[in-house]
Coordinates of C-alpha atoms in Angstrom, one line a residue:
M22 CA 8.5 0.8 -21.1
S23 CA 6.3 -1.4 -23.2
T24 CA 4.5 0.9 -25.6
D25 CA 2.1 -1.8 -26.6
L26 CA 0.9 -2.4 -23.0
K27 CA 0.7 1.3 -22.3
T28 CA -1.4 1.9 -25.4
I29 CA -3.6 -1.1 -24.6
A30 CA -4.2 0.3 -21.1
E31 CA -4.9 3.8 -22.2
E32 CA -7.3 2.8 -24.9
A33 CA -9.1 0.3 -22.7
N34 CA -9.5 2.8 -19.9
E35 CA -11.3 5.2 -22.3
R36 CA -13.5 2.4 -23.6
L37 CA -14.2 0.7 -20.2
A38 CA -14.4 3.7 -17.9
D39 CA -18.1 3.2 -17.3
A40 CA -18.2 -0.6 -17.8
S41 CA -19.3 -3.0 -15.2
P42 CA -16.6 -5.0 -13.3
Q43 CA -17.8 -8.1 -15.2
E44 CA -17.3 -6.4 -18.5
V45 CA -13.8 -5.2 -17.5
L46 CA -12.8 -8.7 -16.3
A47 CA -14.2 -10.4 -19.4
W48 CA -12.2 -8.0 -21.6
A49 CA -9.1 -8.7 -19.6
R50 CA -9.5 -12.5 -19.9
E51 CA -10.1 -12.2 -23.7
T52 CA -7.1 -9.9 -24.1
F53 CA -4.5 -11.5 -21.8
G54 CA -5.7 -15.1 -21.3
D55 CA -3.4 -17.0 -18.9
D56 CA -1.2 -13.8 -18.6
L57 CA -3.9 -12.4 -16.3
V58 CA -3.7 -12.6 -12.5
V59 CA -6.1 -11.4 -9.8
T60 CA -4.8 -10.2 -6.4
A61 CA -7.0 -10.6 -3.4
S62 CA -6.6 -9.6 0.2
M63 CA -9.4 -11.9 1.4
A64 CA -11.2 -9.2 3.4
D65 CA -14.0 -10.7 1.4
G66 CA -14.5 -12.9 -1.6
A67 CA -16.1 -10.3 -3.9
L68 CA -13.2 -9.8 -6.4
P69 CA -12.4 -13.6 -6.7
H70 CA -16.2 -14.2 -7.2
L71 CA -16.4 -11.6 -10.0
A72 CA -13.2 -13.0 -11.6
A73 CA -14.4 -16.6 -11.4
E74 CA -17.6 -15.7 -13.2
A75 CA -15.8 -13.8 -16.0
A76 CA -12.6 -15.9 -16.2
P77 CA -13.1 -19.4 -14.7
G78 CA -9.9 -21.0 -13.6
V79 CA -8.1 -17.6 -13.3
D80 CA -5.0 -17.4 -11.1
V81 CA -5.8 -15.6 -7.8
L82 CA -2.8 -14.4 -5.9
F83 CA -2.8 -14.1 -2.1
L84 CA 0.1 -12.5 -0.2
D85 CA 0.7 -14.7 2.8
T86 CA 2.8 -12.5 4.9
G87 CA 3.0 -14.8 7.9
Y88 CA 1.3 -12.2 10.0
H89 CA -2.3 -12.6 8.9
F90 CA -5.3 -13.1 11.2
V91 CA -6.5 -16.7 11.3
E92 CA -9.9 -15.4 10.0
T93 CA -8.1 -14.1 6.9
I94 CA -6.5 -17.4 6.2
G95 CA -9.8 -19.1 6.8
T96 CA -11.5 -16.8 4.3
R97 CA -8.7 -17.6 1.8
D98 CA -9.2 -21.3 2.1
A99 CA -13.0 -21.1 1.9
V100 CA -12.9 -18.9 -1.2
A101 CA -10.4 -21.3 -2.9
S102 CA -12.5 -24.3 -2.1
M103 CA -15.8 -22.8 -3.3
L104 CA -14.8 -20.9 -6.5
P105 CA -13.4 -22.1 -9.8
I106 CA -10.1 -20.3 -9.3
N107 CA -6.4 -21.3 -9.1
L108 CA -5.2 -19.9 -5.8
I109 CA -1.5 -19.0 -5.6
N110 CA -0.2 -18.5 -2.1
A111 CA 2.7 -16.0 -2.4
T112 CA 5.2 -16.1 0.6
P113 CA 8.2 -13.9 1.4
K114 CA 11.7 -15.2 0.9
Q115 CA 12.1 -15.3 4.7
T116 CA 9.9 -16.8 7.3
V117 CA 9.0 -14.5 10.2
A118 CA 11.6 -16.3 12.4
E119 CA 14.3 -15.8 9.7
Q120 CA 13.4 -12.1 9.4
D121 CA 13.5 -11.7 13.1
A122 CA 16.9 -13.2 13.2
E123 CA 18.3 -10.8 10.6
Y124 CA 16.5 -7.6 11.4
G125 CA 15.3 -8.1 15.0
E126 CA 11.8 -8.9 16.3
K127 CA 8.8 -6.7 15.5
L128 CA 10.3 -5.0 12.5
Y129 CA 6.8 -3.8 11.7
E130 CA 6.9 -1.6 14.8
R131 CA 10.3 -0.1 14.1
Q132 CA 10.4 0.0 10.3
P133 CA 6.9 -0.7 9.0
D134 CA 7.8 0.3 5.4
K135 CA 10.8 -2.1 5.5
C136 CA 8.5 -4.9 6.8
C137 CA 5.9 -4.3 4.1
A138 CA 8.7 -4.2 1.4
L139 CA 10.0 -7.6 2.5
R140 CA 6.7 -9.4 3.2
K141 CA 4.4 -7.8 0.6
V142 CA 6.0 -5.8 -2.1
E143 CA 8.9 -8.3 -2.9
P144 CA 6.7 -11.4 -3.1
L145 CA 4.1 -9.5 -5.2
N146 CA 6.6 -8.3 -7.7
R147 CA 8.3 -11.7 -7.9
H148 CA 5.0 -13.4 -8.8
L149 CA 3.6 -10.6 -11.0
S150 CA 6.7 -10.9 -13.2
H151 CA 5.1 -14.0 -14.8
Y152 CA 2.1 -12.1 -16.1
K153 CA 1.2 -9.1 -18.3
A154 CA -1.9 -7.9 -16.4
W155 CA -3.0 -7.8 -12.8
V156 CA -6.4 -7.1 -11.2
T157 CA -6.8 -5.3 -7.9
G158 CA -9.7 -4.7 -5.6
I159 CA -8.9 -1.0 -5.1
R160 CA -11.9 1.4 -4.7
R161 CA -11.7 5.1 -5.0
E162 CA -13.5 5.9 -1.8
E163 CA -11.2 3.9 0.4
A164 CA -8.6 6.6 0.8
P165 CA -7.5 10.0 -0.6
T166 CA -4.5 8.3 -2.2
R167 CA -7.0 6.1 -4.3
A168 CA -9.5 8.8 -5.2
N169 CA -8.4 9.1 -8.9
T170 CA -7.8 5.4 -9.6
P171 CA -8.7 4.6 -13.2
V172 CA -10.4 1.4 -14.2
V173 CA -7.5 0.4 -16.4
E174 CA -4.0 1.8 -16.2
Y175 CA -0.5 1.2 -17.2
D176 CA 1.7 0.1 -14.3
E177 CA 5.0 1.6 -15.4
K178 CA 7.0 0.3 -12.5
R179 CA 6.2 -3.3 -13.3
D180 CA 5.5 -2.8 -17.1
M181 CA 2.1 -4.3 -16.8
V182 CA -1.6 -3.5 -17.4
K183 CA -3.3 -2.9 -14.0
L184 CA -7.0 -3.3 -13.8
N185 CA -9.2 -1.9 -11.0
P186 CA -12.6 -3.1 -12.0
I187 CA -14.4 -2.1 -8.8
A188 CA -12.7 1.3 -8.5
P189 CA -16.0 3.2 -8.9
W190 CA -17.9 1.1 -6.4
T191 CA -19.0 2.6 -3.1
Q192 CA -19.2 0.5 0.1
E193 CA -22.9 0.2 -0.6
D194 CA -22.2 -1.2 -4.1
L195 CA -19.8 -3.7 -2.6
D196 CA -22.2 -4.7 0.2
S197 CA -25.1 -5.2 -2.3
Y198 CA -23.0 -7.5 -4.5
I199 CA -21.9 -9.5 -1.5
T200 CA -25.5 -9.9 -0.3
D201 CA -27.0 -10.6 -3.7
N202 CA -24.5 -13.2 -4.6
G203 CA -23.9 -14.9 -1.2
V204 CA -20.2 -13.9 -1.2
L205 CA -18.0 -15.0 1.6
V206 CA -16.9 -12.3 4.0
N207 CA -14.0 -12.3 6.4
L208 CA -15.6 -12.5 9.9
L209 CA -13.4 -9.6 11.1
Q210 CA -15.6 -7.3 9.0
Y211 CA -18.3 -7.9 11.6
D212 CA -16.0 -7.3 14.5
G213 CA -14.9 -3.7 13.9
Y214 CA -12.3 -4.3 11.2
P215 CA -13.5 -2.7 7.9
S216 CA -10.0 -2.7 6.5
I217 CA -7.9 -5.8 7.2
G218 CA -4.2 -6.2 6.9
C219 CA -1.6 -8.0 9.0
E220 CA -2.7 -8.7 12.6
P221 CA 0.1 -6.7 14.4
C222 CA -0.6 -3.6 12.2
T223 CA -4.4 -3.6 12.2
Q224 CA -6.7 -2.3 14.9
R225 CA -10.5 -2.1 15.4
V226 CA -12.1 1.1 14.0
A227 CA -14.9 2.9 15.9
P228 CA -18.2 3.4 14.1
G229 CA -18.0 6.5 11.8
E230 CA -14.2 6.6 11.7
D231 CA -12.2 6.3 8.5
P232 CA -12.3 2.6 7.6
R233 CA -8.6 2.6 7.0
S234 CA -7.7 4.4 10.2
G235 CA -7.0 1.1 11.9
R236 CA -4.1 0.3 9.6
W237 CA -0.7 1.3 10.9
S238 CA -2.4 3.5 13.5
G239 CA -0.2 6.2 14.9
T240 CA 2.6 5.8 12.3
G241 CA 1.4 8.2 9.6
K242 CA 1.6 5.3 7.2
V243 CA -1.4 4.8 4.9
E244 CA -0.3 2.4 2.1
C245 CA 1.8 -0.7 2.2
G246 CA 3.6 0.0 -1.0
L247 CA 1.8 -2.4 -3.4
H248 CA 0.0 0.4 -5.2
T249 CA 2.5 3.3 -4.9

């Protein structure tokens, strides 16, 4: 355990609990400099947009699992071309074909946790090992598992400071920021996909349903393992 990072996170969370995302990100940039990385799922460009304003040139990490919708890849490319960020495309150690050869096809159907571990968690951990702090787009209202997410926390598993600057935001807050700032949005958001993951494991959600109910539908799985 890094006592220094743990102390930094705890003190910052007390000080920044009610701060705006811009203030949280500005503090992170000042504190960690190039040891700061932003992770983005590219469901929209809100978090990269916020980070680019507070920390121009910041590293933005995208987990390219090999299973993404083409719309998600398009959003990634558009965001990278329009914002002053350094996009890092993190890929698994195996291609989809290599994984299929070792574990059999459609591992995501038979062992979704194993597939997520190979194609999301391992690449994330490998890339995060080069930094001291990482930024996520987690919001408390997204799922019961995220309801108590602090703005700044100590990630003991990775020995890092973890920042969740938009944790307090509601969907209305997010939508307002996107509209007011002309932020790019993944087109799937307008086609019944309020929560977007890998294409084989994401389904459309009916109006009024839990936004994350389309993820791993019917499996009982609610998280990919990145934040647990």
